[in-house]
mmJSON file of the N, C-alpha and C atoms, coordinates in Angstrom:
{"data_MODEL":{"atom_site":{
"group_PDB":["ATOM","ATOM","ATOM","ATOM","ATOM","ATOM","ATOM","ATOM","ATOM","ATOM","ATOM","ATOM","ATOM","ATOM","ATOM","ATOM","ATOM","ATOM","ATOM","ATOM","ATOM","ATOM","ATOM","ATOM","ATOM","ATOM","ATOM","ATOM","ATOM","ATOM","ATOM","ATOM","ATOM","ATOM","ATOM","ATOM","ATOM","ATOM","ATOM","ATOM","ATOM","ATOM","ATOM","ATOM","ATOM","ATOM","ATOM","ATOM","ATOM","ATOM","ATOM","ATOM","ATOM","ATOM","ATOM","ATOM","ATOM","ATOM","ATOM","ATOM","ATOM","ATOM","ATOM","ATOM","ATOM","ATOM","ATOM","ATOM","ATOM","ATOM","ATOM","ATOM","ATOM","ATOM","ATOM","ATOM","ATOM","ATOM","ATOM","ATOM","ATOM","ATOM","ATOM","ATOM","ATOM","ATOM","ATOM","ATOM","ATOM","ATOM","ATOM","ATOM","ATOM","ATOM","ATOM","ATOM","ATOM","ATOM","ATOM","ATOM","ATOM","ATOM","ATOM","ATOM","ATOM","ATOM","ATOM","ATOM","ATOM","ATOM","ATOM","ATOM","ATOM","ATOM","ATOM","ATOM","ATOM","ATOM","ATOM","ATOM","ATOM","ATOM","ATOM","ATOM","ATOM","ATOM","ATOM","ATOM","ATOM","ATOM","ATOM","ATOM","ATOM","ATOM","ATOM","ATOM","ATOM","ATOM","ATOM","ATOM","ATOM","ATOM","ATOM","ATOM","ATOM","ATOM","ATOM","ATOM","ATOM","ATOM","ATOM","ATOM","ATOM","ATOM","ATOM","ATOM","ATOM","ATOM","ATOM","ATOM","ATOM","ATOM","ATOM","ATOM","ATOM","ATOM","ATOM","ATOM","ATOM","ATOM","ATOM","ATOM","ATOM","ATOM","ATOM","ATOM","ATOM","ATOM","ATOM","ATOM","ATOM","ATOM","ATOM","ATOM","ATOM","ATOM","ATOM","ATOM","ATOM","ATOM","ATOM","ATOM","ATOM","ATOM","ATOM","ATOM","ATOM","ATOM"],
"id":[1,2,3,4,5,6,7,8,9,10,11,12,13,14,15,16,17,18,19,20,21,22,23,24,25,26,27,28,29,30,31,32,33,34,35,36,37,38,39,40,41,42,43,44,45,46,47,48,49,50,51,52,53,54,55,56,57,58,59,60,61,62,63,64,65,66,67,68,69,70,71,72,73,74,75,76,77,78,79,80,81,82,83,84,85,86,87,88,89,90,91,92,93,94,95,96,97,98,99,100,101,102,103,104,105,106,107,108,109,110,111,112,113,114,115,116,117,118,119,120,121,122,123,124,125,126,127,128,129,130,131,132,133,134,135,136,137,138,139,140,141,142,143,144,145,146,147,148,149,150,151,152,153,154,155,156,157,158,159,160,161,162,163,164,165,166,167,168,169,170,171,172,173,174,175,176,177,178,179,180,181,182,183,184,185,186,187,188,189,190,191,192,193,194,195,196,197,198],
"type_symbol":["N","C","C","N","C","C","N","C","C","N","C","C","N","C","C","N","C","C","N","C","C","N","C","C","N","C","C","N","C","C","N","C","C","N","C","C","N","C","C","N","C","C","N","C","C","N","C","C","N","C","C","N","C","C","N","C","C","N","C","C","N","C","C","N","C","C","N","C","C","N","C","C","N","C","C","N","C","C","N","C","C","N","C","C","N","C","C","N","C","C","N","C","C","N","C","C","N","C","C","N","C","C","N","C","C","N","C","C","N","C","C","N","C","C","N","C","C","N","C","C","N","C","C","N","C","C","N","C","C","N","C","C","N","C","C","N","C","C","N","C","C","N","C","C","N","C","C","N","C","C","N","C","C","N","C","C","N","C","C","N","C","C","N","C","C","N","C","C","N","C","C","N","C","C","N","C","C","N","C","C","N","C","C","N","C","C","N","C","C","N","C","C","N","C","C","N","C","C"],
"label_atom_id":["N","CA","C","N","CA","C","N","CA","C","N","CA","C","N","CA","C","N","CA","C","N","CA","C","N","CA","C","N","CA","C","N","CA","C","N","CA","C","N","CA","C","N","CA","C","N","CA","C","N","CA","C","N","CA","C","N","CA","C","N","CA","C","N","CA","C","N","CA","C","N","CA","C","N","CA","C","N","CA","C","N","CA","C","N","CA","C","N","CA","C","N","CA","C","N","CA","C","N","CA","C","N","CA","C","N","CA","C","N","CA","C","N","CA","C","N","CA","C","N","CA","C","N","CA","C","N","CA","C","N","CA","C","N","CA","C","N","CA","C","N","CA","C","N","CA","C","N","CA","C","N","CA","C","N","CA","C","N","CA","C","N","CA","C","N","CA","C","N","CA","C","N","CA","C","N","CA","C","N","CA","C","N","CA","C","N","CA","C","N","CA","C","N","CA","C","N","CA","C","N","CA","C","N","CA","C","N","CA","C","N","CA","C","N","CA","C","N","CA","C","N","CA","C","N","CA","C","N","CA","C"],
"label_alt_id":[null,null,null,null,null,null,null,null,null,null,null,null,null,null,null,null,null,null,null,null,null,null,null,null,null,null,null,null,null,null,null,null,null,null,null,null,null,null,null,null,null,null,null,null,null,null,null,null,null,null,null,null,null,null,null,null,null,null,null,null,null,null,null,null,null,null,null,null,null,null,null,null,null,null,null,null,null,null,null,null,null,null,null,null,null,null,null,null,null,null,null,null,null,null,null,null,null,null,null,null,null,null,null,null,null,null,null,null,null,null,null,null,null,null,null,null,null,null,null,null,null,null,null,null,null,null,null,null,null,null,null,null,null,null,null,null,null,null,null,null,null,null,null,null,null,null,null,null,null,null,null,null,null,null,null,null,null,null,null,null,null,null,null,null,null,null,null,null,null,null,null,null,null,null,null,null,null,null,null,null,null,null,null,null,null,null,null,null,null,null,null,null,null,null,null,null,null,null],
"label_comp_id":["UNK","UNK","UNK","UNK","UNK","UNK","UNK","UNK","UNK","UNK","UNK","UNK","UNK","UNK","UNK","UNK","UNK","UNK","UNK","UNK","UNK","UNK","UNK","UNK","UNK","UNK","UNK","UNK","UNK","UNK","UNK","UNK","UNK","UNK","UNK","UNK","UNK","UNK","UNK","UNK","UNK","UNK","UNK","UNK","UNK","UNK","UNK","UNK","UNK","UNK","UNK","UNK","UNK","UNK","UNK","UNK","UNK","UNK","UNK","UNK","UNK","UNK","UNK","UNK","UNK","UNK","UNK","UNK","UNK","UNK","UNK","UNK","UNK","UNK","UNK","UNK","UNK","UNK","UNK","UNK","UNK","UNK","UNK","UNK","UNK","UNK","UNK","UNK","UNK","UNK","UNK","UNK","UNK","UNK","UNK","UNK","UNK","UNK","UNK","UNK","UNK","UNK","UNK","UNK","UNK","UNK","UNK","UNK","UNK","UNK","UNK","UNK","UNK","UNK","UNK","UNK","UNK","UNK","UNK","UNK","UNK","UNK","UNK","UNK","UNK","UNK","UNK","UNK","UNK","UNK","UNK","UNK","UNK","UNK","UNK","UNK","UNK","UNK","UNK","UNK","UNK","UNK","UNK","UNK","UNK","UNK","UNK","UNK","UNK","UNK","UNK","UNK","UNK","UNK","UNK","UNK","UNK","UNK","UNK","UNK","UNK","UNK","UNK","UNK","UNK","UNK","UNK","UNK","UNK","UNK","UNK","UNK","UNK","UNK","UNK","UNK","UNK","UNK","UNK","UNK","UNK","UNK","UNK","UNK","UNK","UNK","UNK","UNK","UNK","UNK","UNK","UNK","UNK","UNK","UNK","UNK","UNK","UNK"],
"label_asym_id":["A","A","A","A","A","A","A","A","A","A","A","A","A","A","A","A","A","A","A","A","A","A","A","A","A","A","A","A","A","A","A","A","A","A","A","A","A","A","A","A","A","A","A","A","A","A","A","A","A","A","A","A","A","A","A","A","A","A","A","A","A","A","A","A","A","A","A","A","A","A","A","A","A","A","A","A","A","A","A","A","A","A","A","A","A","A","A","A","A","A","A","A","A","A","A","A","A","A","A","A","A","A","A","A","A","A","A","A","A","A","A","A","A","A","A","A","A","A","A","A","A","A","A","A","A","A","A","A","A","A","A","A","A","A","A","A","A","A","A","A","A","A","A","A","A","A","A","A","A","A","A","A","A","A","A","A","A","A","A","A","A","A","A","A","A","A","A","A","A","A","A","A","A","A","A","A","A","A","A","A","A","A","A","A","A","A","A","A","A","A","A","A","A","A","A","A","A","A"],
"label_entity_id":["1","1","1","1","1","1","1","1","1","1","1","1","1","1","1","1","1","1","1","1","1","1","1","1","1","1","1","1","1","1","1","1","1","1","1","1","1","1","1","1","1","1","1","1","1","1","1","1","1","1","1","1","1","1","1","1","1","1","1","1","1","1","1","1","1","1","1","1","1","1","1","1","1","1","1","1","1","1","1","1","1","1","1","1","1","1","1","1","1","1","1","1","1","1","1","1","1","1","1","1","1","1","1","1","1","1","1","1","1","1","1","1","1","1","1","1","1","1","1","1","1","1","1","1","1","1","1","1","1","1","1","1","1","1","1","1","1","1","1","1","1","1","1","1","1","1","1","1","1","1","1","1","1","1","1","1","1","1","1","1","1","1","1","1","1","1","1","1","1","1","1","1","1","1","1","1","1","1","1","1","1","1","1","1","1","1","1","1","1","1","1","1","1","1","1","1","1","1"],
"label_seq_id":[1,1,1,2,2,2,3,3,3,4,4,4,5,5,5,6,6,6,7,7,7,8,8,8,9,9,9,10,10,10,11,11,11,12,12,12,13,13,13,14,14,14,15,15,15,16,16,16,17,17,17,18,18,18,19,19,19,20,20,20,21,21,21,22,22,22,23,23,23,24,24,24,25,25,25,26,26,26,27,27,27,28,28,28,29,29,29,30,30,30,31,31,31,32,32,32,33,33,33,34,34,34,35,35,35,36,36,36,37,37,37,38,38,38,39,39,39,40,40,40,41,41,41,42,42,42,43,43,43,44,44,44,45,45,45,46,46,46,47,47,47,48,48,48,49,49,49,50,50,50,51,51,51,52,52,52,53,53,53,54,54,54,55,55,55,56,56,56,57,57,57,58,58,58,59,59,59,60,60,60,61,61,61,62,62,62,63,63,63,64,64,64,65,65,65,66,66,66],
"pdbx_PDB_ins_code":[null,null,null,null,null,null,null,null,null,null,null,null,null,null,null,null,null,null,null,null,null,null,null,null,null,null,null,null,null,null,null,null,null,null,null,null,null,null,null,null,null,null,null,null,null,null,null,null,null,null,null,null,null,null,null,null,null,null,null,null,null,null,null,null,null,null,null,null,null,null,null,null,null,null,null,null,null,null,null,null,null,null,null,null,null,null,null,null,null,null,null,null,null,null,null,null,null,null,null,null,null,null,null,null,null,null,null,null,null,null,null,null,null,null,null,null,null,null,null,null,null,null,null,null,null,null,null,null,null,null,null,null,null,null,null,null,null,null,null,null,null,null,null,null,null,null,null,null,null,null,null,null,null,null,null,null,null,null,null,null,null,null,null,null,null,null,null,null,null,null,null,null,null,null,null,null,null,null,null,null,null,null,null,null,null,null,null,null,null,null,null,null,null,null,null,null,null,null],
"Cartn_x":[0.733,-0.148,1.039,2.597,3.054,3.406,3.473,4.072,3.351,2.021,1.03,0.786,1.114,0.953,1.981,3.196,4.436,3.726,3.94,3.667,3.048,1.368,0.762,1.516,1.712,2.223,3.509,4.869,5.881,4.285,4.196,3.054,2.125,1.783,0.822,1.94,3.245,4.015,4.884,5.02,5.194,4.552,2.989,1.794,1.815,2.103,2.056,2.646,4.017,5.287,5.185,4.921,4.589,3.244,2.044,0.631,1.242,2.162,2.484,3.221,3.787,4.921,3.552,2.271,2.326,2.43,2.882,3.038,2.25,3.12,2.306,2.58,1.638,2.296,2.021,2.468,2.483,1.508,1.294,-0.477,-0.63,-0.308,-0.561,-1.346,-1.41,-2.408,-1.93,-2.786,-1.732,-2.68,-1.938,-3.062,-3.278,-4.385,-4.987,-4.727,-5.157,-4.839,-5.627,-7.047,-7.945,-7.66,-6.83,-6.138,-5.496,-4.091,-3.157,-4.375,-4.836,-5.325,-6.058,-6.651,-7.374,-6.06,-4.846,-3.499,-3.112,-2.925,-2.482,-4.239,-5.356,-5.871,-5.927,-5.537,-5.142,-4.998,-3.565,-3.1,-4.146,-4.668,-5.438,-6.656,-7.48,-8.543,-8.14,-6.747,-6.673,-6.695,-5.694,-5.215,-7.263,-7.996,-9.319,-9.982,-9.794,-10.787,-10.09,-8.474,-7.636,-8.057,-7.899,-8.833,-10.241,-11.135,-12.182,-12.429,-11.685,-11.566,-11.049,-10.193,-9.649,-10.297,-11.395,-12.454,-13.57,-13.864,-14.487,-14.576,-12.996,-12.99,-12.406,-12.336,-12.876,-13.98,-14.824,-16.216,-16.606,-16.297,-16.62,-16.368,-14.984,-14.018,-15.178,-15.393,-16.437,-17.632,-17.662,-19.157,-19.235,-18.369,-18.551,-17.885,-16.821,-16.935,-18.542,-18.688,-20.688,-21.414],
"Cartn_y":[-0.791,-0.144,1.107,1.328,2.215,2.469,1.389,1.844,2.82,1.739,2.399,4.157,4.557,5.685,6.452,6.224,6.73,6.424,5.516,6.086,7.303,7.084,8.225,9.099,9.696,11.252,11.373,10.306,10.725,11.271,10.518,10.62,11.88,12.388,13.439,14.466,14.32,15.701,15.385,14.522,14.629,15.003,14.898,14.953,16.564,17.544,18.798,19.262,19.229,19.824,19.284,18.306,18.598,19.269,18.877,19.934,21.291,22.327,23.275,23.613,22.592,23.342,23.073,22.534,22.119,20.943,19.729,18.456,17.947,17.904,17.721,16.167,15.377,14.412,14.572,13.184,12.792,13.586,14.033,14.163,16.105,16.951,17.89,17.903,16.853,16.626,17.587,17.491,18.183,17.706,17.372,16.879,17.762,18.075,19.006,17.957,18.842,18.459,17.521,17.207,16.11,14.836,14.975,13.633,13.508,14.242,13.943,12.987,13.601,12.75,11.53,11.408,10.041,9.238,9.514,8.565,8.476,9.473,8.761,8.178,8.458,7.196,5.869,5.695,4.021,3.432,3.469,2.573,2.434,3.597,2.8,2.06,2.727,1.649,0.375,0.102,-1.034,-1.977,-1.404,-1.989,-2.343,-1.119,-1.911,-2.697,-2.726,-4.174,-4.834,-5.312,-6.358,-6.894,-5.897,-6.099,-6.878,-6.32,-6.661,-7.858,-8.322,-9.782,-10.558,-10.401,-10.582,-11.108,-10.105,-10.538,-11.485,-11.191,-12.209,-13.155,-13.648,-14.967,-15.497,-14.793,-15.813,-15.832,-14.511,-14.752,-16.276,-16.654,-17.9,-18.991,-18.831,-20.344,-20.345,-19.606,-19.588,-20.164,-19.869,-20.248,-21.892,-22.243,-23.903,-24.374,-23.805,-24.864,-24.527,-23.273,-23.52,-24.052],
"Cartn_z":[0.074,-0.231,-0.005,0.996,0.491,-0.574,-1.162,-2.862,-4.033,-3.356,-4.375,-3.666,-2.757,-2.289,-3.115,-2.486,-2.931,-4.444,-4.982,-7.121,-7.216,-6.33,-6.995,-6.851,-5.851,-5.444,-6.201,-6.571,-7.849,-9.126,-8.839,-10.925,-10.91,-9.051,-9.43,-9.511,-8.695,-8.638,-10.572,-10.862,-12.604,-13.206,-13.147,-13.909,-14.026,-12.475,-12.547,-13.025,-12.792,-13.315,-15.164,-15.708,-16.792,-17.451,-16.591,-17.225,-17.148,-16.138,-15.961,-17.254,-17.679,-18.861,-20.506,-20.46,-21.077,-22.123,-21.674,-22.719,-23.515,-24.63,-25.713,-26.328,-26.406,-27.052,-28.705,-28.885,-30.863,-31.048,-32.523,-32.302,-32.291,-31.013,-30.817,-29.569,-29.437,-28.004,-26.741,-26.023,-24.574,-23.641,-22.594,-21.198,-20.092,-19.663,-18.733,-17.639,-16.563,-15.054,-15.195,-15.479,-14.947,-15.468,-17.278,-17.11,-16.676,-16.176,-15.276,-13.601,-13.667,-12.309,-12.519,-13.741,-14.202,-14.222,-14.714,-15.102,-13.256,-12.585,-11.249,-10.341,-10.532,-10.003,-10.299,-11.832,-12.238,-10.949,-10.977,-9.166,-8.81,-7.626,-7.017,-7.304,-8.22,-8.733,-8.69,-9.593,-9.901,-8.389,-7.571,-6.305,-5.391,-5.845,-4.869,-5.613,-7.0,-7.663,-6.953,-6.97,-6.912,-5.074,-3.869,-2.665,-2.781,-3.349,-3.734,-4.196,-5.097,-5.83,-4.801,-4.075,-2.581,-1.744,-1.317,-0.467,-1.202,-2.024,-2.872,-2.428,-3.047,-2.61,-1.69,-0.01,0.767,1.051,0.778,1.158,0.266,-0.77,-1.345,-1.244,-0.443,0.455,1.529,2.183,3.494,3.33,2.229,1.894,1.65,1.426,0.341,2.227,3.337,3.848,5.406,5.341,5.616,4.752],
"occupancy":[1.0,1.0,1.0,1.0,1.0,1.0,1.0,1.0,1.0,1.0,1.0,1.0,1.0,1.0,1.0,1.0,1.0,1.0,1.0,1.0,1.0,1.0,1.0,1.0,1.0,1.0,1.0,1.0,1.0,1.0,1.0,1.0,1.0,1.0,1.0,1.0,1.0,1.0,1.0,1.0,1.0,1.0,1.0,1.0,1.0,1.0,1.0,1.0,1.0,1.0,1.0,1.0,1.0,1.0,1.0,1.0,1.0,1.0,1.0,1.0,1.0,1.0,1.0,1.0,1.0,1.0,1.0,1.0,1.0,1.0,1.0,1.0,1.0,1.0,1.0,1.0,1.0,1.0,1.0,1.0,1.0,1.0,1.0,1.0,1.0,1.0,1.0,1.0,1.0,1.0,1.0,1.0,1.0,1.0,1.0,1.0,1.0,1.0,1.0,1.0,1.0,1.0,1.0,1.0,1.0,1.0,1.0,1.0,1.0,1.0,1.0,1.0,1.0,1.0,1.0,1.0,1.0,1.0,1.0,1.0,1.0,1.0,1.0,1.0,1.0,1.0,1.0,1.0,1.0,1.0,1.0,1.0,1.0,1.0,1.0,1.0,1.0,1.0,1.0,1.0,1.0,1.0,1.0,1.0,1.0,1.0,1.0,1.0,1.0,1.0,1.0,1.0,1.0,1.0,1.0,1.0,1.0,1.0,1.0,1.0,1.0,1.0,1.0,1.0,1.0,1.0,1.0,1.0,1.0,1.0,1.0,1.0,1.0,1.0,1.0,1.0,1.0,1.0,1.0,1.0,1.0,1.0,1.0,1.0,1.0,1.0,1.0,1.0,1.0,1.0,1.0,1.0,1.0,1.0,1.0,1.0,1.0,1.0],
"B_iso_or_equiv":[0.0,0.0,0.0,0.0,0.0,0.0,0.0,0.0,0.0,0.0,0.0,0.0,0.0,0.0,0.0,0.0,0.0,0.0,0.0,0.0,0.0,0.0,0.0,0.0,0.0,0.0,0.0,0.0,0.0,0.0,0.0,0.0,0.0,0.0,0.0,0.0,0.0,0.0,0.0,0.0,0.0,0.0,0.0,0.0,0.0,0.0,0.0,0.0,0.0,0.0,0.0,0.0,0.0,0.0,0.0,0.0,0.0,0.0,0.0,0.0,0.0,0.0,0.0,0.0,0.0,0.0,0.0,0.0,0.0,0.0,0.0,0.0,0.0,0.0,0.0,0.0,0.0,0.0,0.0,0.0,0.0,0.0,0.0,0.0,0.0,0.0,0.0,0.0,0.0,0.0,0.0,0.0,0.0,0.0,0.0,0.0,0.0,0.0,0.0,0.0,0.0,0.0,0.0,0.0,0.0,0.0,0.0,0.0,0.0,0.0,0.0,0.0,0.0,0.0,0.0,0.0,0.0,0.0,0.0,0.0,0.0,0.0,0.0,0.0,0.0,0.0,0.0,0.0,0.0,0.0,0.0,0.0,0.0,0.0,0.0,0.0,0.0,0.0,0.0,0.0,0.0,0.0,0.0,0.0,0.0,0.0,0.0,0.0,0.0,0.0,0.0,0.0,0.0,0.0,0.0,0.0,0.0,0.0,0.0,0.0,0.0,0.0,0.0,0.0,0.0,0.0,0.0,0.0,0.0,0.0,0.0,0.0,0.0,0.0,0.0,0.0,0.0,0.0,0.0,0.0,0.0,0.0,0.0,0.0,0.0,0.0,0.0,0.0,0.0,0.0,0.0,0.0,0.0,0.0,0.0,0.0,0.0,0.0],
"pdbx_formal_charge":[null,null,null,null,null,null,null,null,null,null,null,null,null,null,null,null,null,null,null,null,null,null,null,null,null,null,null,null,null,null,null,null,null,null,null,null,null,null,null,null,null,null,null,null,null,null,null,null,null,null,null,null,null,null,null,null,null,null,null,null,null,null,null,null,null,null,null,null,null,null,null,null,null,null,null,null,null,null,null,null,null,null,null,null,null,null,null,null,null,null,null,null,null,null,null,null,null,null,null,null,null,null,null,null,null,null,null,null,null,null,null,null,null,null,null,null,null,null,null,null,null,null,null,null,null,null,null,null,null,null,null,null,null,null,null,null,null,null,null,null,null,null,null,null,null,null,null,null,null,null,null,null,null,null,null,null,null,null,null,null,null,null,null,null,null,null,null,null,null,null,null,null,null,null,null,null,null,null,null,null,null,null,null,null,null,null,null,null,null,null,null,null,null,null,null,null,null,null],
"auth_seq_id":[1,1,1,2,2,2,3,3,3,4,4,4,5,5,5,6,6,6,7,7,7,8,8,8,9,9,9,10,10,10,11,11,11,12,12,12,13,13,13,14,14,14,15,15,15,16,16,16,17,17,17,18,18,18,19,19,19,20,20,20,21,21,21,22,22,22,23,23,23,24,24,24,25,25,25,26,26,26,27,27,27,28,28,28,29,29,29,30,30,30,31,31,31,32,32,32,33,33,33,34,34,34,35,35,35,36,36,36,37,37,37,38,38,38,39,39,39,40,40,40,41,41,41,42,42,42,43,43,43,44,44,44,45,45,45,46,46,46,47,47,47,48,48,48,49,49,49,50,50,50,51,51,51,52,52,52,53,53,53,54,54,54,55,55,55,56,56,56,57,57,57,58,58,58,59,59,59,60,60,60,61,61,61,62,62,62,63,63,63,64,64,64,65,65,65,66,66,66],
"auth_comp_id":["UNK","UNK","UNK","UNK","UNK","UNK","UNK","UNK","UNK","UNK","UNK","UNK","UNK","UNK","UNK","UNK","UNK","UNK","UNK","UNK","UNK","UNK","UNK","UNK","UNK","UNK","UNK","UNK","UNK","UNK","UNK","UNK","UNK","UNK","UNK","UNK","UNK","UNK","UNK","UNK","UNK","UNK","UNK","UNK","UNK","UNK","UNK","UNK","UNK","UNK","UNK","UNK","UNK","UNK","UNK","UNK","UNK","UNK","UNK","UNK","UNK","UNK","UNK","UNK","UNK","UNK","UNK","UNK","UNK","UNK","UNK","UNK","UNK","UNK","UNK","UNK","UNK","UNK","UNK","UNK","UNK","UNK","UNK","UNK","UNK","UNK","UNK","UNK","UNK","UNK","UNK","UNK","UNK","UNK","UNK","UNK","UNK","UNK","UNK","UNK","UNK","UNK","UNK","UNK","UNK","UNK","UNK","UNK","UNK","UNK","UNK","UNK","UNK","UNK","UNK","UNK","UNK","UNK","UNK","UNK","UNK","UNK","UNK","UNK","UNK","UNK","UNK","UNK","UNK","UNK","UNK","UNK","UNK","UNK","UNK","UNK","UNK","UNK","UNK","UNK","UNK","UNK","UNK","UNK","UNK","UNK","UNK","UNK","UNK","UNK","UNK","UNK","UNK","UNK","UNK","UNK","UNK","UNK","UNK","UNK","UNK","UNK","UNK","UNK","UNK","UNK","UNK","UNK","UNK","UNK","UNK","UNK","UNK","UNK","UNK","UNK","UNK","UNK","UNK","UNK","UNK","UNK","UNK","UNK","UNK","UNK","UNK","UNK","UNK","UNK","UNK","UNK","UNK","UNK","UNK","UNK","UNK","UNK"],
"auth_asym_id":["A","A","A","A","A","A","A","A","A","A","A","A","A","A","A","A","A","A","A","A","A","A","A","A","A","A","A","A","A","A","A","A","A","A","A","A","A","A","A","A","A","A","A","A","A","A","A","A","A","A","A","A","A","A","A","A","A","A","A","A","A","A","A","A","A","A","A","A","A","A","A","A","A","A","A","A","A","A","A","A","A","A","A","A","A","A","A","A","A","A","A","A","A","A","A","A","A","A","A","A","A","A","A","A","A","A","A","A","A","A","A","A","A","A","A","A","A","A","A","A","A","A","A","A","A","A","A","A","A","A","A","A","A","A","A","A","A","A","A","A","A","A","A","A","A","A","A","A","A","A","A","A","A","A","A","A","A","A","A","A","A","A","A","A","A","A","A","A","A","A","A","A","A","A","A","A","A","A","A","A","A","A","A","A","A","A","A","A","A","A","A","A","A","A","A","A","A","A"],
"auth_atom_id":["N","CA","C","N","CA","C","N","CA","C","N","CA","C","N","CA","C","N","CA","C","N","CA","C","N","CA","C","N","CA","C","N","CA","C","N","CA","C","N","CA","C","N","CA","C","N","CA","C","N","CA","C","N","CA","C","N","CA","C","N","CA","C","N","CA","C","N","CA","C","N","CA","C","N","CA","C","N","CA","C","N","CA","C","N","CA","C","N","CA","C","N","CA","C","N","CA","C","N","CA","C","N","CA","C","N","CA","C","N","CA","C","N","CA","C","N","CA","C","N","CA","C","N","CA","C","N","CA","C","N","CA","C","N","CA","C","N","CA","C","N","CA","C","N","CA","C","N","CA","C","N","CA","C","N","CA","C","N","CA","C","N","CA","C","N","CA","C","N","CA","C","N","CA","C","N","CA","C","N","CA","C","N","CA","C","N","CA","C","N","CA","C","N","CA","C","N","CA","C","N","CA","C","N","CA","C","N","CA","C","N","CA","C","N","CA","C","N","CA","C","N","CA","C","N","CA","C","N","CA","C"],
"pdbx_PDB_model_num":[1,1,1,1,1,1,1,1,1,1,1,1,1,1,1,1,1,1,1,1,1,1,1,1,1,1,1,1,1,1,1,1,1,1,1,1,1,1,1,1,1,1,1,1,1,1,1,1,1,1,1,1,1,1,1,1,1,1,1,1,1,1,1,1,1,1,1,1,1,1,1,1,1,1,1,1,1,1,1,1,1,1,1,1,1,1,1,1,1,1,1,1,1,1,1,1,1,1,1,1,1,1,1,1,1,1,1,1,1,1,1,1,1,1,1,1,1,1,1,1,1,1,1,1,1,1,1,1,1,1,1,1,1,1,1,1,1,1,1,1,1,1,1,1,1,1,1,1,1,1,1,1,1,1,1,1,1,1,1,1,1,1,1,1,1,1,1,1,1,1,1,1,1,1,1,1,1,1,1,1,1,1,1,1,1,1,1,1,1,1,1,1,1,1,1,1,1,1]
}}}
């Protein structure tokens, strides 16, 4: 969990630095602050989904036992 938080903070810092420079991707697409927030949120979303799946797996195992 600490790794995900620190990775998110680093990505947020880099994202804010790059968005303040109006970073341009190939094709002239610029990333707005909302785009960087979505990129930063992805690891948290996937971590939450993994935790939810693990909890459901435990509940399924308990249901089989009971």
